[in-house]
JSON list of C-alpha atoms in Angstrom, two decimals:
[
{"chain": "A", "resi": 1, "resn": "UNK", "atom": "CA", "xyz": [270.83, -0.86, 33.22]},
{"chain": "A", "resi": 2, "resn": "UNK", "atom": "CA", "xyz": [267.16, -0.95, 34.73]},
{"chain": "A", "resi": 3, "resn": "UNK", "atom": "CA", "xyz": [264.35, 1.28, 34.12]},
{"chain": "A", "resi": 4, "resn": "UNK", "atom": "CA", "xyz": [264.95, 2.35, 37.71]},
{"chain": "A", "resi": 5, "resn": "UNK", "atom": "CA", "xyz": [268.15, 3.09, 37.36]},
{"chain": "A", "resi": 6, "resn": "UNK", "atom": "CA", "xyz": [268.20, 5.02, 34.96]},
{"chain": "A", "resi": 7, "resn": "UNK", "atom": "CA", "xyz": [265.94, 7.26, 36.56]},
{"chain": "A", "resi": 8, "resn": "UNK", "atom": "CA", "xyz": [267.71, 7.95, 39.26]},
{"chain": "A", "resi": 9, "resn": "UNK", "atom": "CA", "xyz": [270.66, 8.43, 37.19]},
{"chain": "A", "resi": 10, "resn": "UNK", "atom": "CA", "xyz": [268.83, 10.89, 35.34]},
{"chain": "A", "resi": 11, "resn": "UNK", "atom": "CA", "xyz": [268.55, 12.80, 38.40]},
{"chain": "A", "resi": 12, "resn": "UNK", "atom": "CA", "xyz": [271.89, 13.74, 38.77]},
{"chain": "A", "resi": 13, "resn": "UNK", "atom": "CA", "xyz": [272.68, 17.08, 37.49]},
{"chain": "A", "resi": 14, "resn": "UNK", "atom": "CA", "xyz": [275.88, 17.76, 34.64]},
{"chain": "A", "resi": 15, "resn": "UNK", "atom": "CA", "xyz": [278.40, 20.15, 34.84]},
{"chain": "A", "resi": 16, "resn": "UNK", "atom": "CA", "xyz": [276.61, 22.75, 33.18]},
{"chain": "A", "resi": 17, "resn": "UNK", "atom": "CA", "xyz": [273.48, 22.04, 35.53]},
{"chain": "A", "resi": 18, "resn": "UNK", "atom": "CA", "xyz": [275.60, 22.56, 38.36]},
{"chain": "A", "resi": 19, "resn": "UNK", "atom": "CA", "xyz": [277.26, 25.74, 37.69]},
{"chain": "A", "resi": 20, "resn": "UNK", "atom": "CA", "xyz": [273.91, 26.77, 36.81]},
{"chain": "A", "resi": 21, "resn": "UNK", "atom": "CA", "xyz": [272.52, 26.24, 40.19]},
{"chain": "A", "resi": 22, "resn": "UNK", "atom": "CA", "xyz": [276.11, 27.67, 41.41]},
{"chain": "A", "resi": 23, "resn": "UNK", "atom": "CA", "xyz": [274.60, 31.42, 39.90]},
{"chain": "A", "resi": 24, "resn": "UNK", "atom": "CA", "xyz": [271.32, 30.84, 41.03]},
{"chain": "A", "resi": 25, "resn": "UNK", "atom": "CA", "xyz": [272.02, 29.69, 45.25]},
{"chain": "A", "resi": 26, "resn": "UNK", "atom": "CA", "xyz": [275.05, 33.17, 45.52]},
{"chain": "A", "resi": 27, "resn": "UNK", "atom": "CA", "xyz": [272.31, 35.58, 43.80]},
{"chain": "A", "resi": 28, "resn": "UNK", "atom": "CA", "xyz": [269.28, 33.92, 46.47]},
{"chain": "A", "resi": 29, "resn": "UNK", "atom": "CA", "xyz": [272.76, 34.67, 49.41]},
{"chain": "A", "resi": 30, "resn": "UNK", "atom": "CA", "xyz": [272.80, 37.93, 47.68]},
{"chain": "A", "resi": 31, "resn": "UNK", "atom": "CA", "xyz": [269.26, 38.94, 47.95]},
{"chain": "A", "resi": 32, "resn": "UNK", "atom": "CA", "xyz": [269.42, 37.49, 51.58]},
{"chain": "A", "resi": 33, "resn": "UNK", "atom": "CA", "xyz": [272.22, 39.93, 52.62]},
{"chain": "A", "resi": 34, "resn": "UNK", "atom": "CA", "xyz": [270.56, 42.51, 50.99]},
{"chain": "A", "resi": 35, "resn": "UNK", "atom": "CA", "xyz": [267.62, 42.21, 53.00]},
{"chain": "A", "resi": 36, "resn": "UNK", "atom": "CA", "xyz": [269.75, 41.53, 56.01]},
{"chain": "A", "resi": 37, "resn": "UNK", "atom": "CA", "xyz": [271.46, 44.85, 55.47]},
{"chain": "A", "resi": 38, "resn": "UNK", "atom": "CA", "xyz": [268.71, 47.25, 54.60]},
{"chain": "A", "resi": 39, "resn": "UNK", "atom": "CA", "xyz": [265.81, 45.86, 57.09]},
{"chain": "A", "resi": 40, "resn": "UNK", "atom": "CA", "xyz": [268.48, 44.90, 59.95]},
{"chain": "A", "resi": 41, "resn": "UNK", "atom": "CA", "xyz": [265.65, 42.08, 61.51]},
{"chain": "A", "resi": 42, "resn": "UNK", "atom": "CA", "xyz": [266.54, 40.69, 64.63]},
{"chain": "A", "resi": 43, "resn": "UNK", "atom": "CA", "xyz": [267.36, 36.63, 62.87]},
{"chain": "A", "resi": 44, "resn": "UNK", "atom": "CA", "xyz": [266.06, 34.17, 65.91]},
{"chain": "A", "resi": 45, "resn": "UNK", "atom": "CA", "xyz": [264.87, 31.77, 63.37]},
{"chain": "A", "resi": 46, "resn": "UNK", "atom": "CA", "xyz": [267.17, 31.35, 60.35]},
{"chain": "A", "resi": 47, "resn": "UNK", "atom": "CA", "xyz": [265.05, 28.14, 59.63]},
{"chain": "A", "resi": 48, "resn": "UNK", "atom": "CA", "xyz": [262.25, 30.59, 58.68]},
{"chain": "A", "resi": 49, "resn": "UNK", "atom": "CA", "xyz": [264.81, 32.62, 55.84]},
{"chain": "A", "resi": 50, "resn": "UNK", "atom": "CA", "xyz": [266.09, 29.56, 54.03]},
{"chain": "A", "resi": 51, "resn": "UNK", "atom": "CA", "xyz": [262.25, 27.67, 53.73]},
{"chain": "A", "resi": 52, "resn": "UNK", "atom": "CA", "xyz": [261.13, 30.11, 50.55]},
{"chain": "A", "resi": 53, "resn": "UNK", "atom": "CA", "xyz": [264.55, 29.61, 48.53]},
{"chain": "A", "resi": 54, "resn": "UNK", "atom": "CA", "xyz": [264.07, 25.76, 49.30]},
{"chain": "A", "resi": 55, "resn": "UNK", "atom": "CA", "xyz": [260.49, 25.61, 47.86]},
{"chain": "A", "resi": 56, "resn": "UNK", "atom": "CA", "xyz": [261.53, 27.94, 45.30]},
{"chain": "A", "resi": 57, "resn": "UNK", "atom": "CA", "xyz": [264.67, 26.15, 44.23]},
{"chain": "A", "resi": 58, "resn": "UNK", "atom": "CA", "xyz": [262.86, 22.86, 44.37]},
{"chain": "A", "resi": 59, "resn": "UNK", "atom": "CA", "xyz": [260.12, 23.83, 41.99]},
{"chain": "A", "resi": 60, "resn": "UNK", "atom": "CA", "xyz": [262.59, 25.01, 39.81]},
{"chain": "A", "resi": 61, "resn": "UNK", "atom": "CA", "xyz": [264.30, 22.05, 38.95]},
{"chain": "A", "resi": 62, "resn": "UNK", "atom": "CA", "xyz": [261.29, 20.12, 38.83]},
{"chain": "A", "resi": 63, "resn": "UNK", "atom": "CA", "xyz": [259.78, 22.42, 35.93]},
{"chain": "A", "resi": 64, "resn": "UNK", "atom": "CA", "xyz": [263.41, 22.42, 34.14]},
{"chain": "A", "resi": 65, "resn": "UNK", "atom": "CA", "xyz": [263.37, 18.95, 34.50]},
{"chain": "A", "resi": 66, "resn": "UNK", "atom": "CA", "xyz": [259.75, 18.04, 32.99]},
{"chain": "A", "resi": 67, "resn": "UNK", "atom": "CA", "xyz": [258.26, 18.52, 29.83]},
{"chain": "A", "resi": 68, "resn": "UNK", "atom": "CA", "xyz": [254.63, 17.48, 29.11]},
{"chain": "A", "resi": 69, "resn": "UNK", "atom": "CA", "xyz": [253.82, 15.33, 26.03]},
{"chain": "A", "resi": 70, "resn": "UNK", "atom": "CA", "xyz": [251.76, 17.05, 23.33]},
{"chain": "A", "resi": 71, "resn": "UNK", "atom": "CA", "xyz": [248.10, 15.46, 23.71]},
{"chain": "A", "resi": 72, "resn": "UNK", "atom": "CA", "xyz": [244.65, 16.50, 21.97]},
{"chain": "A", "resi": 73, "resn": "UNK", "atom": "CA", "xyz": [242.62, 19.00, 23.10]},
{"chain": "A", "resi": 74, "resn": "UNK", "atom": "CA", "xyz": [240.04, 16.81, 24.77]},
{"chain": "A", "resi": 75, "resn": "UNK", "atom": "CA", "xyz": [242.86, 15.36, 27.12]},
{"chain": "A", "resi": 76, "resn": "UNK", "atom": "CA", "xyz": [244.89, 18.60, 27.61]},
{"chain": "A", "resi": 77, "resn": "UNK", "atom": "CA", "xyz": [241.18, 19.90, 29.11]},
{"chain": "A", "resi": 78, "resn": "UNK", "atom": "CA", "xyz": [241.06, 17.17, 31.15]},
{"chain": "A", "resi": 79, "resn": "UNK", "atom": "CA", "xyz": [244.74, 17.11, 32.97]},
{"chain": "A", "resi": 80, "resn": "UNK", "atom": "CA", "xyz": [243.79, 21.15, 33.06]},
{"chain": "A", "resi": 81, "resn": "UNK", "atom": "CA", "xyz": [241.00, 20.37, 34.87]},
{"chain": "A", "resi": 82, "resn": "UNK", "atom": "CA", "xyz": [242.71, 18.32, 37.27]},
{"chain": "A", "resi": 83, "resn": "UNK", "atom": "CA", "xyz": [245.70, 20.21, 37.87]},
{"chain": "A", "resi": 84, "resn": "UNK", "atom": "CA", "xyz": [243.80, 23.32, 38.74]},
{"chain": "A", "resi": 85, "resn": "UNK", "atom": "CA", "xyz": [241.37, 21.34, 41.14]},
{"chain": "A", "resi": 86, "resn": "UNK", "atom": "CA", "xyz": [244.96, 19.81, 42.60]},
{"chain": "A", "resi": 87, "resn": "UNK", "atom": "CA", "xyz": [246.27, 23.55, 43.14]},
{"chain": "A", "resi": 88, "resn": "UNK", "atom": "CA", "xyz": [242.82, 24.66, 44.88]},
{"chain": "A", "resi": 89, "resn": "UNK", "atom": "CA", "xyz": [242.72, 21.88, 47.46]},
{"chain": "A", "resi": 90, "resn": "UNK", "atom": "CA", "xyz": [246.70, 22.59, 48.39]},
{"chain": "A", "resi": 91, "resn": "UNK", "atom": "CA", "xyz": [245.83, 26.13, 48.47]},
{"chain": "A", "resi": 92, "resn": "UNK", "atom": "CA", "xyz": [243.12, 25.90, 50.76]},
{"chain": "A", "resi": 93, "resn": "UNK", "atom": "CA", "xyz": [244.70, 23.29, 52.94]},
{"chain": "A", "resi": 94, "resn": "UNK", "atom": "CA", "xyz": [248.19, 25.26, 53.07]},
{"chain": "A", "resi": 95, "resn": "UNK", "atom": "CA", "xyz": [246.45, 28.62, 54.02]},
{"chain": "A", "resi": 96, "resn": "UNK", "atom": "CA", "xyz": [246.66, 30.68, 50.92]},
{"chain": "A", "resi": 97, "resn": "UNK", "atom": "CA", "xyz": [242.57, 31.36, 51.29]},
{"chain": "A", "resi": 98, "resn": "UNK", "atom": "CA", "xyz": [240.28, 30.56, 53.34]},
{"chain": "A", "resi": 99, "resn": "UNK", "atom": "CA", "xyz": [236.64, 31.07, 55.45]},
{"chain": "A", "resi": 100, "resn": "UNK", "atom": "CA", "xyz": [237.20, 34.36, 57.33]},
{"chain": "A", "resi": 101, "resn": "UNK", "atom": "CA", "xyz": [236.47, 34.68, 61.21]},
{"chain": "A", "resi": 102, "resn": "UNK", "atom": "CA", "xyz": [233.77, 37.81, 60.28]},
{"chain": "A", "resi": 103, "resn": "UNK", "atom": "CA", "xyz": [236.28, 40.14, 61.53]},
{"chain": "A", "resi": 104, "resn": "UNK", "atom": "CA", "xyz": [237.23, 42.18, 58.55]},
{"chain": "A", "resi": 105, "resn": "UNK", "atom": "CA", "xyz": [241.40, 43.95, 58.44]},
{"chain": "A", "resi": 106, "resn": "UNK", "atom": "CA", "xyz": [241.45, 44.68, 54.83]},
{"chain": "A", "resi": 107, "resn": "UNK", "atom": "CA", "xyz": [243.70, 44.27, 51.81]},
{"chain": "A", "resi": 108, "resn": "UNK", "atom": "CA", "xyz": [247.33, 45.37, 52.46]},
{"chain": "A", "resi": 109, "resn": "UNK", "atom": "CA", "xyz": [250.95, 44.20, 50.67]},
{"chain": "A", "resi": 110, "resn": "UNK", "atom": "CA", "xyz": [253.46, 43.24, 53.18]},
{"chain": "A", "resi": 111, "resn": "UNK", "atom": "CA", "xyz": [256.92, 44.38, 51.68]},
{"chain": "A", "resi": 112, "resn": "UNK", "atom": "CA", "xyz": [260.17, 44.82, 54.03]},
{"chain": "A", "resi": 113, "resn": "UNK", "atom": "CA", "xyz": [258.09, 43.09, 57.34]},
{"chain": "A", "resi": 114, "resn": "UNK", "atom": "CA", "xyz": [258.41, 39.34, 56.12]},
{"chain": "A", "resi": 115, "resn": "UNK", "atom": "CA", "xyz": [262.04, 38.18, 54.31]},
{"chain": "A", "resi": 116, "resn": "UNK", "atom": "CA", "xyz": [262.44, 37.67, 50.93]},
{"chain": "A", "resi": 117, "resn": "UNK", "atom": "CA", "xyz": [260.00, 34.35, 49.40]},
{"chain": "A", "resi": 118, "resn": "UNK", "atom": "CA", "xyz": [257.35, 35.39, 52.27]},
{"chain": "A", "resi": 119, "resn": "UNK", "atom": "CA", "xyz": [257.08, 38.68, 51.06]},
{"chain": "A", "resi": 120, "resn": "UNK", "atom": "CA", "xyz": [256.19, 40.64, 49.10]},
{"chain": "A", "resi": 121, "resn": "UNK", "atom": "CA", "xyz": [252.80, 39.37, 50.59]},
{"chain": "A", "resi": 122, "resn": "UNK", "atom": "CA", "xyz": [249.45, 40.35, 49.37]},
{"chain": "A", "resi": 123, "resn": "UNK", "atom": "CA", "xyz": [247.12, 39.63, 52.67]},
{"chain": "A", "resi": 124, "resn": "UNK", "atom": "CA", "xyz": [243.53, 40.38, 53.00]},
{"chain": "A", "resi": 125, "resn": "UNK", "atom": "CA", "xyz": [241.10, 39.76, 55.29]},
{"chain": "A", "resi": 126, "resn": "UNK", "atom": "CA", "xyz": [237.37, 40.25, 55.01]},
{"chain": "A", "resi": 127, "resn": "UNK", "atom": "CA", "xyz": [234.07, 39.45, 56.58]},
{"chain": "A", "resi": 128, "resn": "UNK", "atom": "CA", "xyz": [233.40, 36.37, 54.47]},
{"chain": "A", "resi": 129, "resn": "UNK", "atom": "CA", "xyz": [236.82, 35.15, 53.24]},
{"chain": "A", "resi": 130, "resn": "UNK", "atom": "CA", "xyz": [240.58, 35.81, 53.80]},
{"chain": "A", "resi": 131, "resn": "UNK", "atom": "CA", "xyz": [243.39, 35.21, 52.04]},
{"chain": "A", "resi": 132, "resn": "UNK", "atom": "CA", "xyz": [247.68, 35.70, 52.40]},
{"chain": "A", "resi": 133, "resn": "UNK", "atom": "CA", "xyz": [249.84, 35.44, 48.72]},
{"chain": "A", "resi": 134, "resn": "UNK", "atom": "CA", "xyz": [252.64, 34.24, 49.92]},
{"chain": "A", "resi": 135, "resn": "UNK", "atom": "CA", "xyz": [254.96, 34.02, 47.31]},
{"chain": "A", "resi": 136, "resn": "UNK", "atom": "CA", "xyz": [257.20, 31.01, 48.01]},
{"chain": "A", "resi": 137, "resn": "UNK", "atom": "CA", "xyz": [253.79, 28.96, 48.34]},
{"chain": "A", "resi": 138, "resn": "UNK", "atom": "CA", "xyz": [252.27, 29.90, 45.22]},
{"chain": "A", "resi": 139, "resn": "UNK", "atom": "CA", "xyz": [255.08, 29.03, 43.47]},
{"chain": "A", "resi": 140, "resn": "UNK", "atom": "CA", "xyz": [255.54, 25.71, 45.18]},
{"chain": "A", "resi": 141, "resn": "UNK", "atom": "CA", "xyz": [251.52, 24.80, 44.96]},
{"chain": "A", "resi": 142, "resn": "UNK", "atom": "CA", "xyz": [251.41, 26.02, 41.15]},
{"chain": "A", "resi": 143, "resn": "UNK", "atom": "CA", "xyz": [254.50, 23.36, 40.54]},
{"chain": "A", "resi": 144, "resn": "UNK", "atom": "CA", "xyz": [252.54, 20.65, 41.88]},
{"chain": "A", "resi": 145, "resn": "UNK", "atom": "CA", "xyz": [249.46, 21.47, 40.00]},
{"chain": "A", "resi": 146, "resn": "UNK", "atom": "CA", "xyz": [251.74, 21.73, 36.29]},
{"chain": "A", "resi": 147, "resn": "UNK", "atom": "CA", "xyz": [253.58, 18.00, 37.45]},
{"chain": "A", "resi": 148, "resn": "UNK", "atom": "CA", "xyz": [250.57, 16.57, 38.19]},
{"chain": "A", "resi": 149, "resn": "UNK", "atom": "CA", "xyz": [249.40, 18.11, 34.70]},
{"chain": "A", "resi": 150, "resn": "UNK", "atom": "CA", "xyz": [252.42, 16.65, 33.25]},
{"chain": "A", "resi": 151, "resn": "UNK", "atom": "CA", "xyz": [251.64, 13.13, 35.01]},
{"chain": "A", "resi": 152, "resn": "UNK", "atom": "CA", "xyz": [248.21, 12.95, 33.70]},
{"chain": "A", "resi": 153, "resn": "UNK", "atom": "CA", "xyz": [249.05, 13.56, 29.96]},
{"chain": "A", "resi": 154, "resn": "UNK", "atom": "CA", "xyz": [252.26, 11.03, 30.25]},
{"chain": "A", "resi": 155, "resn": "UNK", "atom": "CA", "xyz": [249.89, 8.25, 31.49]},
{"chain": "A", "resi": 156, "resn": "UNK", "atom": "CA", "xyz": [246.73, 9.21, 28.76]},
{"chain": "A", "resi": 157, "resn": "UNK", "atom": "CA", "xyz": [246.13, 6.80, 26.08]},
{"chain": "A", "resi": 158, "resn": "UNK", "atom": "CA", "xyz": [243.06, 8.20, 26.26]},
{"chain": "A", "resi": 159, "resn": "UNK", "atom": "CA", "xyz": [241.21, 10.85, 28.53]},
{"chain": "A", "resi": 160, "resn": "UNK", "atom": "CA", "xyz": [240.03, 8.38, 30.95]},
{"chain": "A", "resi": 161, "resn": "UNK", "atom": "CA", "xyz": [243.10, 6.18, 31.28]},
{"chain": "A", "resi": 162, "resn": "UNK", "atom": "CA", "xyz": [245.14, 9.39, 32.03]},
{"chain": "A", "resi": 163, "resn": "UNK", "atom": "CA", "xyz": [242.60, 10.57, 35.18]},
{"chain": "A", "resi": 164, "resn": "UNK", "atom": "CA", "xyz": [242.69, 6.78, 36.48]},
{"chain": "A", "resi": 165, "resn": "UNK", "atom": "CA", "xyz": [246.49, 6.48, 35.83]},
{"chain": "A", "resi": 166, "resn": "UNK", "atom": "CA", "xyz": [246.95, 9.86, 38.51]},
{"chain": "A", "resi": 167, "resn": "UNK", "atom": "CA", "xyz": [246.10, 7.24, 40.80]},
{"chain": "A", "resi": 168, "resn": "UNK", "atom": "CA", "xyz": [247.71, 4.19, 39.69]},
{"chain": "A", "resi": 169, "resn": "UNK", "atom": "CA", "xyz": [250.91, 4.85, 40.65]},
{"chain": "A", "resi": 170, "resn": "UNK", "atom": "CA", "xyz": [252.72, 5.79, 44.17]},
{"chain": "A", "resi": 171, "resn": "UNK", "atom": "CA", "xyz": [254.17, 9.27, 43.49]},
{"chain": "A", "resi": 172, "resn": "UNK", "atom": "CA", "xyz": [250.50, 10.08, 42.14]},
{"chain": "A", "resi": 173, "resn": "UNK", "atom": "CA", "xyz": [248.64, 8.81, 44.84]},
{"chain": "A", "resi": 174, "resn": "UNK", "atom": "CA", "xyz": [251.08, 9.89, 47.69]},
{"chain": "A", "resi": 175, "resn": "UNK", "atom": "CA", "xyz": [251.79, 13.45, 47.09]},
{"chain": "A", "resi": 176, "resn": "UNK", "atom": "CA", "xyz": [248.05, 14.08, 46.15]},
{"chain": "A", "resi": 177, "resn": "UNK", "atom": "CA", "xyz": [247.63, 12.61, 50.40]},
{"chain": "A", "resi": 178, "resn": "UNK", "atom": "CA", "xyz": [250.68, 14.17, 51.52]},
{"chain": "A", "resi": 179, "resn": "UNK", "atom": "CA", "xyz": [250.59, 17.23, 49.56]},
{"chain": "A", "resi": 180, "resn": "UNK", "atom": "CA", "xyz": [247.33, 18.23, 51.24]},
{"chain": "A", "resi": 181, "resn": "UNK", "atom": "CA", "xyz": [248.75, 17.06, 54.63]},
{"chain": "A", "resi": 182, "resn": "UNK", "atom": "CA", "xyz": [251.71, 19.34, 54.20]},
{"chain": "A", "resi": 183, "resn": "UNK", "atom": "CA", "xyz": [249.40, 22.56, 53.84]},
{"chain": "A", "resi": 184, "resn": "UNK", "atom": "CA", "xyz": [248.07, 21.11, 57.53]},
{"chain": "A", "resi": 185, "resn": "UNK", "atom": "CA", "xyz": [251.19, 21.11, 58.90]},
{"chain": "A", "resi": 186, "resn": "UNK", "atom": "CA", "xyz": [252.48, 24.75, 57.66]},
{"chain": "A", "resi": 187, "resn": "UNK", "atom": "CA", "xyz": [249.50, 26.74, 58.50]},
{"chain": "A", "resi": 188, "resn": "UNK", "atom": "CA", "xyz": [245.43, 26.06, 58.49]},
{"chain": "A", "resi": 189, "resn": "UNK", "atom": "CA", "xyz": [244.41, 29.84, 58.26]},
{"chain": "A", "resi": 190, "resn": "UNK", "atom": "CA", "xyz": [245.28, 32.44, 55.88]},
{"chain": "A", "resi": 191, "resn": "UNK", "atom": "CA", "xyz": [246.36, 35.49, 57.87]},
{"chain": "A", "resi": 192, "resn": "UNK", "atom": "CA", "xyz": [247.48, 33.35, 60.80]},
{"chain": "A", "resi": 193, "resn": "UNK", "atom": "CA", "xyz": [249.89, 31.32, 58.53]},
{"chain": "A", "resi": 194, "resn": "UNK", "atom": "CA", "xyz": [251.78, 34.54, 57.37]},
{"chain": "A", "resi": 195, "resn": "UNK", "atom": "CA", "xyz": [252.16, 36.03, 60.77]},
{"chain": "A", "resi": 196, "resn": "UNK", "atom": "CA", "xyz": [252.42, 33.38, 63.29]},
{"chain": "A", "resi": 197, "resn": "UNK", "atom": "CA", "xyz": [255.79, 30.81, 63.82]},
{"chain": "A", "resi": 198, "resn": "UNK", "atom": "CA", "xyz": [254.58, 27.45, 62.52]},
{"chain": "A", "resi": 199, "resn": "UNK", "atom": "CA", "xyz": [256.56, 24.02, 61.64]},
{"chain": "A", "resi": 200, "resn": "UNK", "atom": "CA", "xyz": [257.48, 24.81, 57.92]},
{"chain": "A", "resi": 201, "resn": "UNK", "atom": "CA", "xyz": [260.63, 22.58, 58.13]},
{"chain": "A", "resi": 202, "resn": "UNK", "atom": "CA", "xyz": [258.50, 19.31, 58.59]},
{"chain": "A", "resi": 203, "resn": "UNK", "atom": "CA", "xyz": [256.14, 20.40, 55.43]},
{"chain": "A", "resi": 204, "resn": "UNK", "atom": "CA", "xyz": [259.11, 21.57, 53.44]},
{"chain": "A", "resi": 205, "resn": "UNK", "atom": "CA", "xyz": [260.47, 18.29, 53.41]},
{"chain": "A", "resi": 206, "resn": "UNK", "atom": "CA", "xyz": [257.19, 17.00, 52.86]},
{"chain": "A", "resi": 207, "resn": "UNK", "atom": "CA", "xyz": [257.05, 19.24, 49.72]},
{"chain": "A", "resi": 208, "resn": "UNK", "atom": "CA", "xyz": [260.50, 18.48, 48.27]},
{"chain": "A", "resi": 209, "resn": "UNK", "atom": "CA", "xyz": [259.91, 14.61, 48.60]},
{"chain": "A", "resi": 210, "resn": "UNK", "atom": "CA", "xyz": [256.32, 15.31, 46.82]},
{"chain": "A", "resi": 211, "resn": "UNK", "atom": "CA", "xyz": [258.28, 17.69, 43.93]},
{"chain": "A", "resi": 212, "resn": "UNK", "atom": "CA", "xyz": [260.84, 14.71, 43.51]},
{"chain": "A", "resi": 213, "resn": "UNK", "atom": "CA", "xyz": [258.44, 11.82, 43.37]},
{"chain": "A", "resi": 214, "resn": "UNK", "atom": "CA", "xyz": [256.44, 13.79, 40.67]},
{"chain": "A", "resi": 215, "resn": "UNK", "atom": "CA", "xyz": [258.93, 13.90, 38.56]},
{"chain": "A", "resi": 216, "resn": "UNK", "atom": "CA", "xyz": [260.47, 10.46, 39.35]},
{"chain": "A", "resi": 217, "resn": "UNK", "atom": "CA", "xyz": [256.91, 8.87, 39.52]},
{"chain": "A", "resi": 218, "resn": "UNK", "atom": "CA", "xyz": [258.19, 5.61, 40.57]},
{"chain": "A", "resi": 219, "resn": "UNK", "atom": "CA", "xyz": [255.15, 2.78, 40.29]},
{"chain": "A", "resi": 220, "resn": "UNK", "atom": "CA", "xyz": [255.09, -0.37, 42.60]},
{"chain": "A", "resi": 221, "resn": "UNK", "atom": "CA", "xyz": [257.50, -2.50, 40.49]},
{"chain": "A", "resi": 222, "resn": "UNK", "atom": "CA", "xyz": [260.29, 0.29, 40.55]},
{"chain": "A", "resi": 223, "resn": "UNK", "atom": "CA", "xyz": [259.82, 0.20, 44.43]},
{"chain": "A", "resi": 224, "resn": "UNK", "atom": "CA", "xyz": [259.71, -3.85, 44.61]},
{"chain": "A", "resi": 225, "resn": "UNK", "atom": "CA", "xyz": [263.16, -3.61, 42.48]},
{"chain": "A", "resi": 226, "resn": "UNK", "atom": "CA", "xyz": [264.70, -0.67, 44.88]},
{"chain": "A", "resi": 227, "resn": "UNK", "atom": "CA", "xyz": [263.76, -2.72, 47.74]},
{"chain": "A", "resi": 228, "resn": "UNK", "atom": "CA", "xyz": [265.52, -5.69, 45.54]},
{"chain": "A", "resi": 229, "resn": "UNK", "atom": "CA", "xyz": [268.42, -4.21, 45.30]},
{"chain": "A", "resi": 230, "resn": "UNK", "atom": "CA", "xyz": [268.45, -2.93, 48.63]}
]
């Protein structure tokens, strides 16, 4: 069996994976309904309910499914280092902070106005910066940062070879692009991304592909041999 292969047969989840995810997807319906029943909103968008558990689910089996390799100090500071600089671009880019418009609305926590996964939202907005928590995002945005952690310590024989391998490969060079192009696409501005409609199902599927080819990290040879056997 090839190398590629058997990645993507790794992929597939067992038995016990899959009643496992059976528990978690009824307790997410659960916690819908719940909401559903208590808040009564008026659903016009039921696009906008399902995004969270998608980015939430999606980072979950990514960090079940990847385990950094131990490293030394000197090159666990480094993947640290570029990790959290990875998580502070997305979260600019996607609208968790931000430069504020000088008009100052204060700190509040948004609890039963935004659906479970949006909310509870911690949203402030001040004369020189803004930001909006949203809790879906900085659970997607802090799985990116930990697989690109994990990709940078897989790749180190030593410090430097594990910063230049990040972007020797496809799924570290894409999702680094695309990742940042997906935080374009669901919202530039703090505040205005919690509050106003914007196209989360394009960078949703922007941020699953990103999650999977993280932890699939195909290089060009595994593509060449897909497109082989294609």
């Amino acid at each position: 069996m090839s190398t590629l292969a058997g990645r993507l047969d790794a992929l597939r989840p067992g038995r016990q994976t899959a009643v496992w995810w059976a528990v978690v997807l009824n307790t997410e319906l659960l916690i819908m309904l719940a909401y559903v029943a208590v808040v009564g909103p008026d659903v016009t968008r039921p696009l906008f309910y399902v995004v969270p558990f998608v980015w939430v689910n999606a980072a979950l089996w990514a960090v079940f499914r990847v385990s950094p390799r131990p490293v030394t100090g000197r090159q666990r500071a480094v993947a640290v280092v570029v990790a959290v600089g990875y998580f502070l671009v997305l979260g600019y880019a996607g609208g968790l902070y931000g430069g504020s418009n000088g008009v100052s609305t204060g700190l509040r926590v948004v609890v039963t106005a935004l659906p479970p996964g949006w909310g509870p939202a911690v949203i402030y907005g001040g004369t020189a910066v803004q930001f909006a928590l949203l809790p879906f995002k900085l659970v997607g945005y802090a799985t990116l940062a930990y697989l690109v952690y994990a990709t940078v310590v897989e790749t180190a024989s030593s410090v430097v070879g594990g910063v230049l391998g990040l972007f020797s490969c496809v799924s570290c060079t894409l999702p680094v692009i695309v990742g940042v192009l997906s935080g374009f696409v669901g919202g530039t501005g703090a505040v205005a991304a919690a509050a106003a409609g914007q196209t989360y199902g394009l960078s949703t599927v922007v941020f699953v592909v990103t999650v999977v080819l993280l932890v699939w990290r195909p290089t060009m040879a595994d593509l060449r041999g897909l497109t082989a056997r294609g």
